Each structure stands twice: as C-alpha cells, then as structure tokens.
Coordinates of C-alpha atoms and ligand atoms in Angstrom, one line a residue:
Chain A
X787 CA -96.1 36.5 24.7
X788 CA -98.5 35.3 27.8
X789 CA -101.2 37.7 28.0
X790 CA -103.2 40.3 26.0
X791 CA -101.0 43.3 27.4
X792 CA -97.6 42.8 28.8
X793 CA -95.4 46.0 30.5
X794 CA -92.4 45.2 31.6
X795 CA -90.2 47.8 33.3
X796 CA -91.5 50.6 32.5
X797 CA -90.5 53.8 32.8
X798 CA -91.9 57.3 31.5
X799 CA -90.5 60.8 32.5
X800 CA -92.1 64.4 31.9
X801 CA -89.3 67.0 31.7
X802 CA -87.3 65.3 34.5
X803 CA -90.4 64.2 36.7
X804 CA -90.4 60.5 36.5
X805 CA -94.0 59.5 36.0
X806 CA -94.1 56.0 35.8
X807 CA -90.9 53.8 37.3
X808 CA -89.8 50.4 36.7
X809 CA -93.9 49.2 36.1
X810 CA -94.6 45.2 35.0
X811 CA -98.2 44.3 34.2
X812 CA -100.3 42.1 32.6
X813 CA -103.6 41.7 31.6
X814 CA -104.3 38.1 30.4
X815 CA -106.4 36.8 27.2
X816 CA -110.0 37.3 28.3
X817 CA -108.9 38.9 31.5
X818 CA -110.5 41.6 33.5
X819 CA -108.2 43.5 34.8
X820 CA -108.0 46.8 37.4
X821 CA -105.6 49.4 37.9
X822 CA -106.0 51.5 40.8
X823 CA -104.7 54.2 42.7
X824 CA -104.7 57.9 43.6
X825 CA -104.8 60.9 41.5
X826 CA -101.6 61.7 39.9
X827 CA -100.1 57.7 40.6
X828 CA -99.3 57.9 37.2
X829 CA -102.6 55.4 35.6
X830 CA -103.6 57.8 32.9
X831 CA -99.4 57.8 32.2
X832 CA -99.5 54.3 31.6
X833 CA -102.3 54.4 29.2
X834 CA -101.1 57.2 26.8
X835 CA -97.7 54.7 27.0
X836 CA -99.7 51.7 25.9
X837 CA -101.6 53.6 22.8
X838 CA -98.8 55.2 21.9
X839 CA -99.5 58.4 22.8
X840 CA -96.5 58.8 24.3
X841 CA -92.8 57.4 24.1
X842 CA -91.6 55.8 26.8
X843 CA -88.0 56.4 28.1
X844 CA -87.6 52.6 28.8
X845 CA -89.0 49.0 29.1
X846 CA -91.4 47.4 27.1
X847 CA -94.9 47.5 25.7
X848 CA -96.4 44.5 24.0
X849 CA -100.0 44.3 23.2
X850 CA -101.5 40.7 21.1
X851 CA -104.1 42.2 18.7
X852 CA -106.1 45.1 18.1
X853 CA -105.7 48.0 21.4
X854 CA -108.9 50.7 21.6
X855 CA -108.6 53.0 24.2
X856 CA -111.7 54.6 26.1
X857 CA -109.7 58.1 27.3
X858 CA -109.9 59.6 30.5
X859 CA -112.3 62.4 30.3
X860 CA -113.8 61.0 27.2
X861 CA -112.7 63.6 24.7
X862 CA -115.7 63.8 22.1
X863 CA -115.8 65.7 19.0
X864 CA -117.8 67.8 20.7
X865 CA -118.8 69.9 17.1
X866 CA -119.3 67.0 15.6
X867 CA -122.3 64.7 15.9
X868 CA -122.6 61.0 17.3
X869 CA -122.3 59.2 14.2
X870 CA -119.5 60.9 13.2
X871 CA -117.7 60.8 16.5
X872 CA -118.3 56.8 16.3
X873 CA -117.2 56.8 12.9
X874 CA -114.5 58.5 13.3
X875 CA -113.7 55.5 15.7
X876 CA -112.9 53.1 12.6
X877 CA -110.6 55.7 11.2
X878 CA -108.0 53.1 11.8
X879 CA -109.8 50.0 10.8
X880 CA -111.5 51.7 7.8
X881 CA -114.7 50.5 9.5
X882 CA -118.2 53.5 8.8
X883 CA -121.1 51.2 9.3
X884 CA -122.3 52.3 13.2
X885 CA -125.5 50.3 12.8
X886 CA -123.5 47.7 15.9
X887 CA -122.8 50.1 17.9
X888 CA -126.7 51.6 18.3
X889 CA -127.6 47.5 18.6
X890 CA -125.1 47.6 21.4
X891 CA -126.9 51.5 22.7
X892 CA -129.9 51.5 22.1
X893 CA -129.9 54.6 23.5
X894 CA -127.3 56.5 21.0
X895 CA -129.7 55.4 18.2
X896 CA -132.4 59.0 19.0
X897 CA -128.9 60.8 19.4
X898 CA -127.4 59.6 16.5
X899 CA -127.8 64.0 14.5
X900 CA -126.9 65.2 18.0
X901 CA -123.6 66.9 18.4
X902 CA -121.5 65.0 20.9
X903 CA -120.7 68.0 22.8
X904 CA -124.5 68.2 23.6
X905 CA -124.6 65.1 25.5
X906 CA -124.8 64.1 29.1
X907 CA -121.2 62.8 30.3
X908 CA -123.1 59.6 30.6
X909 CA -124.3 59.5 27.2
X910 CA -120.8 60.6 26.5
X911 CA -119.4 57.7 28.0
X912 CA -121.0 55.4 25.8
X913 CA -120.2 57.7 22.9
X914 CA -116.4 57.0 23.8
X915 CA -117.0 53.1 24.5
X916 CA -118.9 52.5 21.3
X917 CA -116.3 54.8 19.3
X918 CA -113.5 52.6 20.9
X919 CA -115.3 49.6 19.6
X920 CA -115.9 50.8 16.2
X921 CA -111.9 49.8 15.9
X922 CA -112.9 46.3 16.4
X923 CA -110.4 46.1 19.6
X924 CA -109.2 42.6 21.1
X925 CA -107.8 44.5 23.8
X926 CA -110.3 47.5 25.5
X927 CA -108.3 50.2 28.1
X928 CA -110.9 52.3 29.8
X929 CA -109.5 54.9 31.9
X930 CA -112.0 56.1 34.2
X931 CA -115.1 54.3 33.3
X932 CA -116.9 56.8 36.1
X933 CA -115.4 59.8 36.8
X934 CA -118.2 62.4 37.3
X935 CA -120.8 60.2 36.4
X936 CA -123.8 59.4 38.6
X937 CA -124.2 56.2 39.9
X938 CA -127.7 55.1 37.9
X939 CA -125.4 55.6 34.7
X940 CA -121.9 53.8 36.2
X941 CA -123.8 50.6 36.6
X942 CA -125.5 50.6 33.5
X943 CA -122.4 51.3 31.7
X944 CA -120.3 48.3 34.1
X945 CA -123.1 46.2 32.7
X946 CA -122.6 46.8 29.4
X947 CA -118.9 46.4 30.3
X948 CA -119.3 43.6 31.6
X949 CA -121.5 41.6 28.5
X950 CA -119.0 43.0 26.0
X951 CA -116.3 41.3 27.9
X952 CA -118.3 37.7 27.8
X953 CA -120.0 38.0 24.6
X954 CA -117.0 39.1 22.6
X955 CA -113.9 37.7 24.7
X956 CA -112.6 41.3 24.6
X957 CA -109.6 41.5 27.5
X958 CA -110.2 44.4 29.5
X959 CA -107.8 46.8 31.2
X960 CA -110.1 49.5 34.0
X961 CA -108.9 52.5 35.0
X962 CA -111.0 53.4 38.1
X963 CA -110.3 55.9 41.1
X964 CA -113.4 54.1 42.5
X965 CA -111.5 50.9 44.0
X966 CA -114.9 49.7 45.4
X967 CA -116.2 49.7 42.0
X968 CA -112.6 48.2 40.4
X969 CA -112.4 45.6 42.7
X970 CA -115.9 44.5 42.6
X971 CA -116.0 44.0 39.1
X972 CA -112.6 43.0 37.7
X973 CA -110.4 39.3 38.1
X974 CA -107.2 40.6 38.9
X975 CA -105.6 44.3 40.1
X976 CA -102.5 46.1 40.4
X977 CA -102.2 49.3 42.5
X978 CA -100.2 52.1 41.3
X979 CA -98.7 54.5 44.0
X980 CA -96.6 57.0 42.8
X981 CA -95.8 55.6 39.5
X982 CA -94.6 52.1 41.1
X983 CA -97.0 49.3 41.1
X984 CA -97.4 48.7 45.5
X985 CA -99.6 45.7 45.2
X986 CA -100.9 43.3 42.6
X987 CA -103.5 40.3 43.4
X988 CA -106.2 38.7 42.7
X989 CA -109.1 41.2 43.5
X990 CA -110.9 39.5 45.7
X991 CA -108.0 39.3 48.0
X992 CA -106.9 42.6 47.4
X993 CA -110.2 43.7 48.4
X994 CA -109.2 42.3 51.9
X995 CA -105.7 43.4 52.2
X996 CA -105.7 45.9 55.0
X997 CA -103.2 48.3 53.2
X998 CA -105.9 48.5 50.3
X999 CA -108.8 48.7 52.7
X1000 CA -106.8 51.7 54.5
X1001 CA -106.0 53.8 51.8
X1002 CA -107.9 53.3 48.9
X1003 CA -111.6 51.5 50.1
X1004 CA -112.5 54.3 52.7
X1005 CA -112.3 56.1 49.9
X1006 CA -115.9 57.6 50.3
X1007 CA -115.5 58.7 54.0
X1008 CA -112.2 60.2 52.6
X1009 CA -114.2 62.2 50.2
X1010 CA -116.9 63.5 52.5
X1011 CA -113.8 64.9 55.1
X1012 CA -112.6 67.0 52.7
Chain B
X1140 CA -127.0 103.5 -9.8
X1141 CA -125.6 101.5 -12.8
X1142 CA -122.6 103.0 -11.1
X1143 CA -123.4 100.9 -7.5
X1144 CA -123.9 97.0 -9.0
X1145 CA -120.9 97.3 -11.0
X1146 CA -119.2 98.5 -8.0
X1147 CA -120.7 95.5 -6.1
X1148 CA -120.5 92.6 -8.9
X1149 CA -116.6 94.0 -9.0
X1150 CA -116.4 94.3 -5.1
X1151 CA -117.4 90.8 -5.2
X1152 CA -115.2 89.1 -7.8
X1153 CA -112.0 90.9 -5.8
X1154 CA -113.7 89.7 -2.8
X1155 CA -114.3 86.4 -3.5
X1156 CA -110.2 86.3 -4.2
X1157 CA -109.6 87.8 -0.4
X1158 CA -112.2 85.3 0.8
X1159 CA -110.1 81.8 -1.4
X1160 CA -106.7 83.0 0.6
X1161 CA -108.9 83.3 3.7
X1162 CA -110.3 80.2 3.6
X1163 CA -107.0 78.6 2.5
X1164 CA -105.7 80.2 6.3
X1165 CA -108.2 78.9 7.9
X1166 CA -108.3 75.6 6.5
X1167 CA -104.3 75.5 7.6
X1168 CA -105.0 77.2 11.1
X1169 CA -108.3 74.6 12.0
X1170 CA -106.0 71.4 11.6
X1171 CA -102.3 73.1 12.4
X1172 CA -102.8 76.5 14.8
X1173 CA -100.5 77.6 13.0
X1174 CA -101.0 81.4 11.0
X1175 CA -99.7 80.4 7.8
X1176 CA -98.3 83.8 6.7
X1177 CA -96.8 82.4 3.1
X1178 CA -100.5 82.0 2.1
X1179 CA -100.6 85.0 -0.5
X1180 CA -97.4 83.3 -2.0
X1181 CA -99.4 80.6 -3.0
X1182 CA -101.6 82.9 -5.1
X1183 CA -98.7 84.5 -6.6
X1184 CA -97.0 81.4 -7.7
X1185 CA -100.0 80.0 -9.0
X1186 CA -100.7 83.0 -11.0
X1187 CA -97.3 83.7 -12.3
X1188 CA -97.1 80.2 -14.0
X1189 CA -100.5 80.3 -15.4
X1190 CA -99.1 83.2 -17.0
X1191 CA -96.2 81.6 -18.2
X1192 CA -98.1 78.3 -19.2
X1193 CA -100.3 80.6 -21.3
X1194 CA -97.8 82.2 -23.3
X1195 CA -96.4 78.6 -23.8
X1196 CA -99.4 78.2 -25.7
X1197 CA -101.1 75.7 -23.7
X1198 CA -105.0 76.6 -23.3
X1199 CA -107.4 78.0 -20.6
X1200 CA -108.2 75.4 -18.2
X1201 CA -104.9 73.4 -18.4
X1202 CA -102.9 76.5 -17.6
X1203 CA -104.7 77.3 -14.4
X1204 CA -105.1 73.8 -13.2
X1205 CA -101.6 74.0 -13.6
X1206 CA -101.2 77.0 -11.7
X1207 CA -103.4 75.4 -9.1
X1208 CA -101.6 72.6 -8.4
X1209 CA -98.1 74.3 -8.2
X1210 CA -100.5 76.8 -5.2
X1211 CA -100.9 72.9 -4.2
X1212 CA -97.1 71.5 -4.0
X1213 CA -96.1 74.7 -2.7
X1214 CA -98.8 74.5 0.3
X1215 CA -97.5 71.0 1.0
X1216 CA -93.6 72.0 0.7
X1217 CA -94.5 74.8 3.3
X1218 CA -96.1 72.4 5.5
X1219 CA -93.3 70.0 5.4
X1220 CA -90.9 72.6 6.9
X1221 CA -93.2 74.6 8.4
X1222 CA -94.8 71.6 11.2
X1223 CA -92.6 68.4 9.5
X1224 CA -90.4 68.1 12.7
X1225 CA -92.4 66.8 15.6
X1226 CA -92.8 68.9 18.4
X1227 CA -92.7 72.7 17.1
X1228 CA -95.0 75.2 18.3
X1229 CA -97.5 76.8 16.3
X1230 CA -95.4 80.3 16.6
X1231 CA -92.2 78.9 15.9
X1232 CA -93.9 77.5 12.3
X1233 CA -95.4 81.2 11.8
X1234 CA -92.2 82.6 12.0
X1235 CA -90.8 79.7 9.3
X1236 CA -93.9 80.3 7.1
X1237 CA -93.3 84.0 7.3
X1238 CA -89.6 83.6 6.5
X1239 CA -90.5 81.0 3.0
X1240 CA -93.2 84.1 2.2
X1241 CA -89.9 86.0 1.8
X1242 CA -87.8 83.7 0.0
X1243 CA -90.5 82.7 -2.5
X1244 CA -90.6 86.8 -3.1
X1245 CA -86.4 86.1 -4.2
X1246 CA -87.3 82.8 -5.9
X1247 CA -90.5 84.7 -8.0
X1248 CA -88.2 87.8 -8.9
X1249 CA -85.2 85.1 -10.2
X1250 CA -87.7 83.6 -12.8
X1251 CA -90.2 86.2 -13.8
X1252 CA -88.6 89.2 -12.7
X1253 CA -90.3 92.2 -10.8
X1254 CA -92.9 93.4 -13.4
X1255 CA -96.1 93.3 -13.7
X1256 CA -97.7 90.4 -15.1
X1257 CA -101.3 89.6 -16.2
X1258 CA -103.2 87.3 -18.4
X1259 CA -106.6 87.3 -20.5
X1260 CA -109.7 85.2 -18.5
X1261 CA -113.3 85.2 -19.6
X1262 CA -113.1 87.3 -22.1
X1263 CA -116.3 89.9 -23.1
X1264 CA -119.0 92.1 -21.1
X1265 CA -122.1 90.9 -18.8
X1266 CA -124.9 93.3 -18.3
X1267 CA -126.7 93.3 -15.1
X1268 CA -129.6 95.4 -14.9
X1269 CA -128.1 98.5 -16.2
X1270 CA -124.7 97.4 -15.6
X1271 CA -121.9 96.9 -17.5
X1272 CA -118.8 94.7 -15.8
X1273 CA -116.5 92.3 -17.3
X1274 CA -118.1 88.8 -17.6
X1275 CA -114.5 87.6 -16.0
X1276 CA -116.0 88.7 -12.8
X1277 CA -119.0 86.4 -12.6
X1278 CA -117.2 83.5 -13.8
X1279 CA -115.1 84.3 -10.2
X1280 CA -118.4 84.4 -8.2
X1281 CA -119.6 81.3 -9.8
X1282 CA -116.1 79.2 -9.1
X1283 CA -116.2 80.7 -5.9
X1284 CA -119.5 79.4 -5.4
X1285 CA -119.0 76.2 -6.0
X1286 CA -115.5 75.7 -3.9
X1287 CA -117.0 77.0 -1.2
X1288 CA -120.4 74.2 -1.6
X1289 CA -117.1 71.7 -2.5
X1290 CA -115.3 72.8 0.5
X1291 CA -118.5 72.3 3.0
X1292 CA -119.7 69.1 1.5
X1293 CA -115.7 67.5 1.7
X1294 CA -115.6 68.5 5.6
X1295 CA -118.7 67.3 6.6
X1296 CA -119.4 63.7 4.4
X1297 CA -115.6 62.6 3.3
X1298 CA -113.4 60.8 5.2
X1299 CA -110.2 62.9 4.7
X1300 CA -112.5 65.7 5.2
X1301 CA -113.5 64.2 8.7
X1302 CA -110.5 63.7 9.9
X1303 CA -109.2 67.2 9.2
X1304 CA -112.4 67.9 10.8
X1305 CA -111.7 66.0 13.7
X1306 CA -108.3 67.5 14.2
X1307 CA -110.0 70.6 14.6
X1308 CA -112.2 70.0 16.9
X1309 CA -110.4 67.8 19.2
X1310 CA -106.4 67.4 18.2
X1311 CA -105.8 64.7 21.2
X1312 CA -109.0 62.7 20.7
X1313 CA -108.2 62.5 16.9
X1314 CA -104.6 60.7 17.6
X1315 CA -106.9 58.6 19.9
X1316 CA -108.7 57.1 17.3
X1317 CA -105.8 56.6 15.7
X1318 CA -105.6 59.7 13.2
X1319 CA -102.2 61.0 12.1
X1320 CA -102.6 64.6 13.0
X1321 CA -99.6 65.8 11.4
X1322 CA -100.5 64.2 7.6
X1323 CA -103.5 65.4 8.2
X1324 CA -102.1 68.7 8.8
X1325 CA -99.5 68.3 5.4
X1326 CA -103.0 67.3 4.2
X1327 CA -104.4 70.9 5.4
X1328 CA -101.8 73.1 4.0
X1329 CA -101.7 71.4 0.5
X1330 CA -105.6 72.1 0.5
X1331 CA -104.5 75.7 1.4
X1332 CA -102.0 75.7 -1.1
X1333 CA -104.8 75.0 -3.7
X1334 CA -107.0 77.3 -2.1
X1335 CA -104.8 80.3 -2.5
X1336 CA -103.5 79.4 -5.8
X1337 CA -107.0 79.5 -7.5
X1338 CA -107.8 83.1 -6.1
X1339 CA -104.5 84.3 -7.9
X1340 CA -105.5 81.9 -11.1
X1341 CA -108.8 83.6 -11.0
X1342 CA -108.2 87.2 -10.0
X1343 CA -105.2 88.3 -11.9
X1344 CA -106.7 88.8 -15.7
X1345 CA -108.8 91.6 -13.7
X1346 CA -105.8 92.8 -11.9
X1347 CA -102.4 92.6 -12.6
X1348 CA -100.0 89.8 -10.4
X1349 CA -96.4 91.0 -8.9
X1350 CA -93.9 89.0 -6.7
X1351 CA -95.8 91.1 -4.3
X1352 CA -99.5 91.1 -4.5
X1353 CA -99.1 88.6 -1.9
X1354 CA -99.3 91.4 0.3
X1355 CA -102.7 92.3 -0.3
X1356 CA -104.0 89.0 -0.7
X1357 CA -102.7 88.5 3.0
X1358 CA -103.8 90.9 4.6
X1359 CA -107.2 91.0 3.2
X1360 CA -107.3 87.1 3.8
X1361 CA -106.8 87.4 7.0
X1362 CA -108.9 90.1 7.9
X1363 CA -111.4 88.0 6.2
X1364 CA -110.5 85.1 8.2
X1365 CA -110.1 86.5 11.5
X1366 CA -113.7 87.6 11.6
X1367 CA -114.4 83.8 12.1
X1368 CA -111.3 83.6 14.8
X1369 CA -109.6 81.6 12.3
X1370 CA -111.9 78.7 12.0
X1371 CA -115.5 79.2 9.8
X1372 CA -115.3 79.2 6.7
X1373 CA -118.4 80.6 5.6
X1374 CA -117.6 83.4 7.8
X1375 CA -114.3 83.7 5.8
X1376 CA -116.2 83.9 2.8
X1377 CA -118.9 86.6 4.2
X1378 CA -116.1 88.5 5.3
X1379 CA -113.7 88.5 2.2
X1380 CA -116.9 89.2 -0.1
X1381 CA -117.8 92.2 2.1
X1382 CA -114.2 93.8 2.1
X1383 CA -114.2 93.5 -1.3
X1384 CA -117.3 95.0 -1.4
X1385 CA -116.5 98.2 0.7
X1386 CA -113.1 98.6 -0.9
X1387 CA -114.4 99.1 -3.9
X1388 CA -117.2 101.4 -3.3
X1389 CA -114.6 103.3 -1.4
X1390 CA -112.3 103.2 -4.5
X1391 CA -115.0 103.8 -6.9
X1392 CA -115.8 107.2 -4.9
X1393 CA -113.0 108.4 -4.6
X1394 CA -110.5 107.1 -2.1
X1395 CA -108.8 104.9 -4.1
X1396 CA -105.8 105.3 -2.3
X1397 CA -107.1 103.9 0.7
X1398 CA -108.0 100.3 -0.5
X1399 CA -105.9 98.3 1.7
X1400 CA -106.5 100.8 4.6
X1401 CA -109.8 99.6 5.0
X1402 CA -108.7 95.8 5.4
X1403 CA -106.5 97.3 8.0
X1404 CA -108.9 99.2 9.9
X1405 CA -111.1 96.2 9.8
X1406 CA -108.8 93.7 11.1
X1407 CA -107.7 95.9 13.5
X1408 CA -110.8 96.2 15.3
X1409 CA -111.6 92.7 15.0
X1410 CA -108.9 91.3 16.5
X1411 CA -108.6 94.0 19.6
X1412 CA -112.8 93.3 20.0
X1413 CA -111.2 89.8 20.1
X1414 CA -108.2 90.1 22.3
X1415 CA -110.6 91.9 24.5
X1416 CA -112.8 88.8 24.8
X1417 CA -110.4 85.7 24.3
X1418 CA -106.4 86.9 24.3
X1419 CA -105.1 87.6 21.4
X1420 CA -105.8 84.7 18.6
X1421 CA -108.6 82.5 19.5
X1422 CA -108.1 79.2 21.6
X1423 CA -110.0 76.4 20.1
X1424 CA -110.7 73.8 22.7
X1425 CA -106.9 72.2 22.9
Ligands
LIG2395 N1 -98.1 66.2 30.0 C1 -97.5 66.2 31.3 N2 -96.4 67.0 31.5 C2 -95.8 66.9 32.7 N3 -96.3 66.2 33.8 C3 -97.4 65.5 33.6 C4 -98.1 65.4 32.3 N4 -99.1 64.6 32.4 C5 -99.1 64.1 33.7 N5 -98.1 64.6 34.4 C6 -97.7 64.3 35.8 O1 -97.4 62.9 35.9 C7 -98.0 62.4 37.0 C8 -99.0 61.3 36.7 O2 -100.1 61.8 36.0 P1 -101.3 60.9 35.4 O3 -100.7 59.8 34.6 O4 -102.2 61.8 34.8 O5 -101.9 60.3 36.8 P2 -103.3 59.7 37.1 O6 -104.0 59.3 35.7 O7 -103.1 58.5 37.9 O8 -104.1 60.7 37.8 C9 -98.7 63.5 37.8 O9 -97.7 64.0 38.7 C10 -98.9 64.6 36.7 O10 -98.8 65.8 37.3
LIG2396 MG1 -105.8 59.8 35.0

C-alpha cells in the first residue's frame, strides 16, 4: 500500500468494447490529484470501477480508508428534499445529523425543505459534495466538478474544494474535462486517452508539455470552432 | 337513499381491499420496475390460513397477523426468485412472478382444496344515517386508514423507508451512496407481500376467498395502481376506493354481472391515455 488509491492494470470491458486497458494510478495520502482527457477516454469508467459500481475484468483496485464519490452529473434525489438527499449520504456510515454539512454550505442551510430536483446544478453540486461527505470519506473522487456549471459557481465550489482538502487531509481524485481548471488546481495528473493513461506528471509540468497544451489546453478555442 | 351510503360505506370497504393489493404493486414496482403479477396470491394465501388458523381455534388478531405475515414471507420468497439473480430485467421477473401466481393456485388447491372459504370478522351492524351495513366494513376503512398514514409516515421519516424511497427516485444514485438496491428491493416485495395479505385478511369475512380471488384482487389492484403510473400511493388508494365505489353501485342497480368489467374498462382507458402520452408503462427517471 503507498497511496490513498492504487489501480494497477486495469482493465474494464462493455459487451466486448474495451473501456479502460491496462490503467496504473495513484493518488497519494493528502494528494490532489487530476485525471483528464476527452469525452468517452474512459474517466467516468474508471470511477464506477473504483466505487464499485462496476466489476472490473482485470487488475486491481485498492483504496486505504473510507471512498465517497461525487458522480458525474450529480444524480440527486430529485423528489426528495436536501436534507434527505444529504442524509441519505450516511446511509453507509449510519451518519443523519446534516447540521456539518450546512456549516460547511451555508448556502444549503435556506434550501434545506427544498426538493433537490428544484435546485440550480450549482446548488446541486454542493448537494452531491456535501452528500459525499456525509460518508465521512478519507478518499473524495469528483467526477466533473464543473460540467455545465457557470464559472461564478466552479470557483466557489474549487474553493471549497480546495479548504476541504487542507482542513480535513481528505486525498482527492478530480475528474475534470476542463484541463485548464485540472491542472491549475491539482499536484499531480494522469491523462486518459482512449482508456490508456498517455501521460502522467506533475501538473505543473504537464501544463507545459506541448502534447497537453495541443490537445487538451486549447480546449476553449476548440469549443468555440465547433 | 339509505340505499346509496350503504352502497358507498360497502363500495369502500371492497375498495379499500383493491386499493391494499394496489399499493402492495406499487410499493414492489417504485423500488423493482418490476409488475409483480403474483400480488393477488398474497391476499389469497394470507386469507386461506387465517381461515385455517381460526378453525384451529386460535383467536382474532393472532390468526390474521398470522395470515399477514405468511402474505409477508411469500412477498419475500417471490422476490428472491423473481429479481435474486443479478442482472434480470424487469420483464423477464414479470413473466417469473406471473408463472409463481400460477403455481401458488396448484399449491392453494393441494392444501385447502378448490371451495369456497370464508371466515367471521367484526361481527354485528353499524348504522349510518339511515343505513344499515355490517360494522366489518368500517373496521376495513379504519385499518385502511391507518396503513395508509403508516405507509406515508415510514417512506418519508424512516430510514428503510428512505432508502426504498431513494431507490425510487434515483436507482443509480442510491448504489452511489452506498444503498443495496436489490435488499432493498427483497425489502419492497416482503412489504408488498404484507400489503396484499391484509386486504385478503380483512376482506374475506365479507366475501368469500377461492384459490382464485386473486384474479379480482389483480386486476382491480392494478387498475387502482395504474392510475398513479405505478408509483403514488395515495393515488392507489383514491383509485381502489373509487372502483369499489362504482362497482358497487353498479352491482347494487342492477348489473351485477358486470363488476369486474368496470375495472377493465377503467384500466383500459387509463393505460391507452397513458401509452398515448409516455409508451406503454411509465418510465420513472432511470
Ligand atoms: N454502460 C455502458 N455500456 C456500454 N458502453 C459504455 C457504457 N458506459 C460507457 N461506455 C463507453 O465506454 C467508453 C468510456 O465512457 P466513459 O467512461 O463514460 O468516458 P468519460 O467519462 O471519459 O467521458 C465510451 O466509449 C462509452 O461510450
Ligand atoms: Mg464521464
């Protein structure tokens, strides 16, 4: 065991399609840590394999502690309300009391009666994060922290993010199609292309590598052209 | 006019049976998506052993909670083969749970044979207004009544009845958080187990129980339940409580042969006003 998450050699296959091939990774103790890469690379594969959503067809999935999983699209309760839905969060953990998680958002605390599927998909964002943490995680895997979210709301929620990482030495694996945003923020990335990791570094130097640069960090012209 | 409240107090006690075996469908089809077609079996088996309990010489109360919970254990033993193995499709377990409604009919006919069986309830006469109906009948509205208030409080404040809520609502975001959808769905069709054994417990001493009164019960359940696509049960309820309303005005002037007609007819043009709107059973979001 060296880090909080360790993959090794994974593989995961849909009806034939091979999703994820031969993929090592680690996300250290403390450790922020990106993965990036296009739409359909297989990141949202990897994460159902690590929560055990799914089986994988080979390798190897250890995980030290307690995994919560923030899930791509956030997938509220939307019938339900926002103390339920964080609630609901401590199923495993036979944790109820939500009174944290409004210290942590403020803002949920007005919301609390309101039926998740109500919200904003910002205010749904933190509904996921905060239902994630109800579980008490020493290991947090947010996949897509800000996917159709405006930009006001992606850096509030990085901040908050961010302090949770610091203030509770939670280790941290991002999901992000933003790599600007991934990059930025996190220690350490791995690139997933394909369902095979291409590239893995230190972010700050991955941020220079002109392969990264090329495909994934003109990423915003690439968006207006289409 | 005497004539139309005991029509109505009456239309209500058998429609408060209708709306049990509804809600026990709906409860199974929120969690599962699966049409649980053995539902009215439930009701039979429960009501068959009450009877035999009975004449054992054990007393009220016992007997049906006994009855109940063998609607209960068979609910769960349906569930088991109906959604046990991982991976089968809602239609596939329809087809299973139709298939054990059949067998329980061969299993029913083995130990109490194929007559009709019944067994005393609230015994004496209630007057309302000018009315005269068996007081059986309002101690079935009242226990109705309070299953249903049991049944809304248990979804919305427990935390069984939260998960099974959660299932529901979103089935993907529930094994997120760690729930075990498929107990929960066991969990689902034990509660619909209990559900439909208590609306044969209650309704038999007013009616008679065969190994195949399941086939009212079912299809009057599920019109019931299909008027809330499968998942409210309050509209379950509104819905079994009016077809048992109607059926027995109809019945009361004159057209008693066309009792389950009207359940028909009902669900019929429910579910094509439906199909119409949605395809041909409700989606719930995933
Ligand atoms: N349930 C599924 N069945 C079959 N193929 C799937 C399923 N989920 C994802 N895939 C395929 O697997 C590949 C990886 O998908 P995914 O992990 O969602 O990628 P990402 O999250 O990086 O966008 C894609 O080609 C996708 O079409
Ligand atoms: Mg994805």
């Amino acid at each position: 065991m060296t880090g909080a998450i360790d993959i090794s050699a994974l593989t995961v296959r849909y009806a034939g399609a091979t999703a994820l091939d031969d993929v090592s990774l680690t996300v250290p103790h403390h450790g922020l840590t990106a993965l990036i890469g296009a739409n359909g690379a297989g990141k949202t594969t990897l994460v159902k394999a690590l929560c055990g959503l799914i089986r994988p067809d080979h390798g190897t999935i250890t995980v030290d502690g307690r995994i919560a999983h923030v899930p791509e699209g956030r997938e509220m309760f939307p019938d339900m309300t926002v103390d339920d839905n964080l609630r609901l969060g401590g199923w495993r953990t036979r944790r109820r009391d939500t009174a944290a998680i409004y210290d942590l958002f403020p803002g949920l605390a007005a919301l609390r009666a309101r039926r998740a599927g109500t919200l904003s998909g910002g205010q749904q964002q933190m509904v996921a994060i905060g239902r994630a943490l109800m579980a008490d995680p020493d290991v947090l895997v947010v996949d897509e922290l800000s996917l159709g979210l405006a930009p006001m709301v992606v850096t509030s929620l990085v901040d908050h993010l961010v302090t949770l990482h610091t203030t509770r030495d939670l280790s941290v694996l991002l999901i992000e199609q933003n790599a600007r945003l991934a990059l930025d923020l996190c220690h350490y990335a791995y690139v997933l292309e394909s369902g095979r990791i291409a590239l893995h570094g230190p972010a700050p130097i991955l941020a220079r590598d002109p392969r990264v640069t090329a495909a994934y960090l003109g990423g915003h012209i690439q968006v207006t052209d289409e | 006019m005497s004539d139309l409240i005991g029509y109505l107090l009456t239309g209500l006690g058998i429609g408060a049976g209708f709306a049990l075996v509804g809600s026990g469908l709906v409860a199974i089809h929120r969690v599962t998506r699966v049409v649980n077609f053995a539902q009215g079996g439930f009701a039979v088996l429960a009501a068959l052993l009450t009877s035999t309990l009975l004449s054992a010489g054990l007393p009220h109360g016992v007997a049906e909670s006994g009855g109940v919970a063998l609607g209960a254990l068979a609910g769960l033993v349906v569930g088991v083969i109906a959604i046990g193995r991982p991976g089968t499709s809602p239609g596939t377990s329809l087809i299973v749970t139709l298939g054990l409604g059949v067998l329980a009919y061969a299993i029913e006919v083995l130990i109490w044979g194929d007559q009709p069986r019944s067994f005393p309830g609230l015994t004496g006469v209630a007057e309302v207004g000018d009315a005269r109906v068996p007081a059986h009948y309002l101690l079935i509205l009242a226990v109705t009544a309070v299953v249903f208030a049991l049944m809304a409080w248990f979804f919305a404040r427990t935390d069984p009845g939260r998960a099974l809520t959660a299932c529901a609502s979103n089935r993907y975001a529930a094994q997120v958080v760690g729930i075990d959808v498929r107990r929960m769905g066991l969990l689902a069709f034990t509660l619909g187990g209990a559900l439909g054994g208590l609306a044969g417990v209650l309704t038999t001493p007013v009616q008679q129980v065969t190994f195949d009164s399941d086939v009212t019960l079912i299809v009057n359940g599920f019109a019931a339940a299909i008027l809330g696509g499968l998942s409210r049960p309050m509209v379950t309820l509104a819905g079994g409580l009016l077809l048992g309303v109607t059926q027995t005005v109809v019945a009361g002037y004159g057209g008693g042969a066309y009792q389950l007609e009207v359940a028909l007819v009902l669900m019929l043009t429910v579910m094509i006003v439906q199909a119409a709107r949605t395809g041909p059973v409700p989606e719930a979001a995933r």
